[in-house]
Structures are given as C-alpha cells and as structure tokens.
XYZ file of C-alpha atoms in Angstrom:
246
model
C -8.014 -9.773 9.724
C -6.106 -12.067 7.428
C -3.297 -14.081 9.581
C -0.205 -12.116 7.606
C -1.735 -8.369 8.141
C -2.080 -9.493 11.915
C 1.582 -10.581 11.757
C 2.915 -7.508 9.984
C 1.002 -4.762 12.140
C 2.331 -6.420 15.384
C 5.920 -7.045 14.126
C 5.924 -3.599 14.352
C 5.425 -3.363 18.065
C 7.935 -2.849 20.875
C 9.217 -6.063 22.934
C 7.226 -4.228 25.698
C 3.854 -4.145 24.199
C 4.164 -7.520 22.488
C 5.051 -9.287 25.897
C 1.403 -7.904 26.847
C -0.068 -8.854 23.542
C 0.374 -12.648 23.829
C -2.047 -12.810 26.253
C -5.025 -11.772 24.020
C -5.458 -15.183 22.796
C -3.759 -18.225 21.739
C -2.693 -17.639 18.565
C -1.219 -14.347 19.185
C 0.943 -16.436 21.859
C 2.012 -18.987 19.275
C 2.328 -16.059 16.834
C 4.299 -13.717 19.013
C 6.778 -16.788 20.691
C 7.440 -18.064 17.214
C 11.581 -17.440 16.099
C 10.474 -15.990 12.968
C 7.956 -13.183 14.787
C 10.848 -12.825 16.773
C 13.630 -12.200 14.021
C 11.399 -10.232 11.793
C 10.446 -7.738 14.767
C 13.565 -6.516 15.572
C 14.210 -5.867 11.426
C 10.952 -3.897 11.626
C 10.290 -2.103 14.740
C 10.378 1.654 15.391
C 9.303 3.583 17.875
C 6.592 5.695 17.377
C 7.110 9.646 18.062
C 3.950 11.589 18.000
C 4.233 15.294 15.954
C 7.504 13.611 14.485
C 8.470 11.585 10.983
C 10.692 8.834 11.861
C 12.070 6.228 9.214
C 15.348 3.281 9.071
C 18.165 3.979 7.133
C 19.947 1.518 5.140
C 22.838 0.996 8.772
C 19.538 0.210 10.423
C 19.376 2.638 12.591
C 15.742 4.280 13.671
C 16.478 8.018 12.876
C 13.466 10.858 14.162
C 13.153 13.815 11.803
C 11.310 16.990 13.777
C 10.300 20.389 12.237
C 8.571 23.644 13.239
C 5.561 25.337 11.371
C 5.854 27.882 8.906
C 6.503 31.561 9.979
C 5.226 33.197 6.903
C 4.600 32.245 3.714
C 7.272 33.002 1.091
C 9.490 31.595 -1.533
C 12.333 32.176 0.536
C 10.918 30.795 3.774
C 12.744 27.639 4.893
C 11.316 25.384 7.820
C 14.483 24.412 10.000
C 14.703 20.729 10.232
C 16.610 18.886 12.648
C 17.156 14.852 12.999
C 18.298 12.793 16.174
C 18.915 8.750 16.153
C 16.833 6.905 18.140
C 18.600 4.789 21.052
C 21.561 6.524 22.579
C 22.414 6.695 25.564
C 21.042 9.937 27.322
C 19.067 12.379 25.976
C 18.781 12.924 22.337
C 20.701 14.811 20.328
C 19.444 16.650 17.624
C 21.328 17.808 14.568
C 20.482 20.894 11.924
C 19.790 19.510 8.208
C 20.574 21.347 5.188
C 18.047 23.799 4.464
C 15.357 21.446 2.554
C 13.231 22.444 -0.637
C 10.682 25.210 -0.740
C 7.134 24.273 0.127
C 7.891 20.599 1.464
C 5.004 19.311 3.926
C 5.668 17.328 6.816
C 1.719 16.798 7.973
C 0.405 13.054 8.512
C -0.367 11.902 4.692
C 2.559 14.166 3.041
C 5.319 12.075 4.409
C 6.692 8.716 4.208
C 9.526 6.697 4.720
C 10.768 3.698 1.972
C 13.883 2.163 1.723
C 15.950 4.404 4.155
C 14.503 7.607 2.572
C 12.464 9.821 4.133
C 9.853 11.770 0.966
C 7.829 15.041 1.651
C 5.151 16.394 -0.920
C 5.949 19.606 -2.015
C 3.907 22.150 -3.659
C 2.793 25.995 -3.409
C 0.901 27.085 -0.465
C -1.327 28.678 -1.893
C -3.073 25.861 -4.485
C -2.565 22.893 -2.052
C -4.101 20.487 -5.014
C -0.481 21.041 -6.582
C 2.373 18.741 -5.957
C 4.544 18.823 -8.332
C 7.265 17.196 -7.084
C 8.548 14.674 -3.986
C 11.900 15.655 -2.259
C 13.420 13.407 -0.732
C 16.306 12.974 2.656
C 18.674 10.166 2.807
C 18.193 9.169 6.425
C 22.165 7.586 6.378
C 24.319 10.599 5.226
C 21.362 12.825 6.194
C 21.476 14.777 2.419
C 18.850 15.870 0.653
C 19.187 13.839 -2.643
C 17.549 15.399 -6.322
C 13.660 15.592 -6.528
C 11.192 13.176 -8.000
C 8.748 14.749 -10.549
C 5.008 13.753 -9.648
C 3.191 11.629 -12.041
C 1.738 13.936 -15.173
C -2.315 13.875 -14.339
C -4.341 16.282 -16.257
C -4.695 19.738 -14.291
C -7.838 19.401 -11.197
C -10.978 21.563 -12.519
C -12.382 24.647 -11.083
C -15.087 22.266 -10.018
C -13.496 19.377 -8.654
C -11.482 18.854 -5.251
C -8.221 16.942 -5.582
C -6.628 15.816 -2.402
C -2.821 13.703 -2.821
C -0.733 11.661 -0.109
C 2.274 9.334 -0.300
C 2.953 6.151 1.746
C 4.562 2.485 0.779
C 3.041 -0.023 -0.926
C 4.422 -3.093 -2.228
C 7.917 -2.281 -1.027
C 8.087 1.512 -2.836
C 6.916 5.212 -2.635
C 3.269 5.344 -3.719
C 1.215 8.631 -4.430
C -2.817 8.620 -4.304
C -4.887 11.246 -5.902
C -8.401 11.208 -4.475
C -10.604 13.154 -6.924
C -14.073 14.250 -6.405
C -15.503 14.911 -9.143
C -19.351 16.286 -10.167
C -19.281 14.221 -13.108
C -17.422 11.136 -12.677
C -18.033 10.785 -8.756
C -15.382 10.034 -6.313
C -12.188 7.637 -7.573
C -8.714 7.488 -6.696
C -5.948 6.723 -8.799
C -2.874 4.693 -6.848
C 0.567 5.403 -8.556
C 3.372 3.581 -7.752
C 6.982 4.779 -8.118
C 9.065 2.312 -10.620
C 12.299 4.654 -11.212
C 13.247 7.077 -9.174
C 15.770 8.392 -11.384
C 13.949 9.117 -14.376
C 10.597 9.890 -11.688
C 8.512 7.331 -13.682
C 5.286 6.112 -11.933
C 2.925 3.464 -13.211
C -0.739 4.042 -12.432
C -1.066 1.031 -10.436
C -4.869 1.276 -9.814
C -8.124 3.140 -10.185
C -10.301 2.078 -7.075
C -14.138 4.444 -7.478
C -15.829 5.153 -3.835
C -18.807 6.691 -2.122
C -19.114 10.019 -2.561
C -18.557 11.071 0.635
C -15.165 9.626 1.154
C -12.662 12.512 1.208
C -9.018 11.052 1.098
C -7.610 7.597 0.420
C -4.409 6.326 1.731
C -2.552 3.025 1.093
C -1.859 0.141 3.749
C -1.324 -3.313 2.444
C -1.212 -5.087 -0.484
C -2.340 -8.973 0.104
C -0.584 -11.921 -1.612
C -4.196 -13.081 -3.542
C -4.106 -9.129 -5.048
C -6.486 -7.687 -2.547
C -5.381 -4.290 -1.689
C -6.417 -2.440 1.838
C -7.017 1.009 2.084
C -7.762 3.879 4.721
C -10.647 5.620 3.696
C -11.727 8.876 5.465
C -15.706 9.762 5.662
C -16.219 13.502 5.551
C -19.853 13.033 6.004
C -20.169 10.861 8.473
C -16.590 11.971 9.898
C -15.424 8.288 10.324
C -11.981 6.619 9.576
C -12.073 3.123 8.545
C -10.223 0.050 6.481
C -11.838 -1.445 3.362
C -10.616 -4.288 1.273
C -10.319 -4.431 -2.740
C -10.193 -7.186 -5.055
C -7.861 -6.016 -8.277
C-alpha cells in the first residue's frame, strides 16, 4: 500500500494497538514514533463500537449513536435512537434523540459520519432502490438538522438492480449508485456532495466493473488522482480493494 494510505488507516488506531504495531517492521516504528503520527492520531482516532455508528463532532468529542430494529413497518413507525459520548468516567450514559425521519437506515453502507454530522439514507421499505433523501444529526447539539435531496438519476428499470451507500471522500458526504444493468453491464456512478444547502451533488465519477461485483463503496482518494474502492463479489462472495486511475 502507498506510504500515506498506510499512515491514514493506522492514525486511526488506539495508542494501545499502535504500541503493538511498531513492531511489525521498521518503518512502521519510524512511522508510528514520528511527532506528526503522533499529533495527527489523537485528531483522528475513535473507537470502534461494533452494531453502533459513531462519529466526532465539531468540540471533538467521539459521540456513539445506537438504535433498535424496526417493529413493524409503517409510516408512523419511529426507531428510538439514543447517543452516549465516548470517554466518561463510568459507565455510559445514553440519551433519547428526537424522534428522527421516517425510513432512515442505520445498516453498514447507509451511514456515515463527515464533518461532525452523522447522515442516514432514507427511503421506503418497501422499494429499497429508492433514496430519496439523506437526513442528517448534528453530533454537537444532537438535532436533527433539514434533509439533503439525493442526486436526480433517472428512475432504476424493471430490469436492472440498483444498490446506493454513502461514506466520505475527499473531505465530504459521497453517495454511490452501483447499477447492474443487462445492457450497459455493471458501473457505478460516485457523487459527491458540493452544497448541502441547496443538496447539489456533482457526479464525481463513473468507474464500469465486472459483472459480478454487487456494491461499490468509497475509501480513499490518492494525491496523483487514483481513487480506491471496496468492491463486493457476489459470485465469488469475496470483499476486496481495487485501485483507479481518473
């Protein structure tokens, strides 16, 4: 892996695991005892809840977001959400939100965290290719703030399968639609949100793949353009990272 991908994945790390981590070679020692590693670890740390979403807000505090499953599935159904901040002393203490949007998804690929904001998909049930809009929770005053309209695409076909997830990339909220398609094979188009106001994306790239790859998600964009992305293989049933020169 390129030298600044190494240095961004483990500046994410806790002191605990990094301690054990400069013994893998010698450059991860020099890398991990350098003053910069150091400073730029504790700006980007978290810890890492499993069956949670977790994000910074803009104090810098590490806040943990947890939610239960859906009871039934109506228009009135609410999930109840409930946030905690990570590092006080004792056990945690978790606080009720304001009852969030209708339809908001908090599975792996339907959630991210950017800029002290915490986004969820949202979308009916019942036609999962829909997502029509991205609500969003300000992890500092812990408010819901307005929704952000999803980027106009043209309606999936009958024939086609559509799957969409949000993540960051290049310092903002991005969206990926992974189409399948019978005549045009399997693409995905990477939108990037420029205005969050006005919910104006700019199609930031259209990256064409095997046909058996099911869902795309973003990771990294390098400083010589080349983007990485998590590719899932629903033949094969393999996850794994490719590189692509834009």
């Amino acid at each position: 892996l390129p030298e600044d991908v190494i240095f961004d994945v483990l500046a994410r790390l806790p002191v605990k695991t990094l301690c054990r981590f400069r013994c893998v070679c010698k450059g991860w020692h020099a890398l991990i005892s350098d003053p910069a590693f150091a400073a730029a670890q504790r700006s980007r740390a978290a810890p890492l809840v499993a069956g949670h979403r977790f994000g910074r807000a803009v104090s810098g505090e590490y806040k943990v977001v947890r939610c239960s499953r859906y009871r039934c599935l109506t228009r009135h159904d609410r999930r109840p959400l409930e946030i905690t901040t990570v590092g006080a002393s004792g056990e945690p203490t978790w606080r009720r939100l304001p009852a969030q949007p209708a339809f908001t998804c908090s599975c792996h690929g339907c959630t991210a965290a950017v800029n002290g904001v915490l986004h969820f998909l949202t979308g009916h049930p019942f036609a999962p290719t829909c997502r029509s809009h991205v609500a969003r929770l300000d992890l500092e005053s812990e408010q819901w703030k307005p929704k952000i309209e999803a980027p106009a695409t043209e309606w999936p076909k009958e024939e086609d399968r559509w799957e969409t997830t949000i993540g960051e990339l290049k310092g903002t909220l991005s969206m990926v639609e992974t189409i399948r398609s019978h005549l045009d094979g399997t693409y995905a188009n990477v939108w990037l949100l420029v205005d969050p106001k006005k919910s104006i994306w700019v199609k930031e790239y259209t990256i064409h793949m095997p046909r058996t790859v099911s869902l795309v998600e973003p990771l990294e964009v390098l400083g010589d353009g080349t983007a990485i992305e998590h590719t899932r293989d629903r033949v094969h049933d393999r996850e794994e990272n490719v590189c692509t020169s834009f």
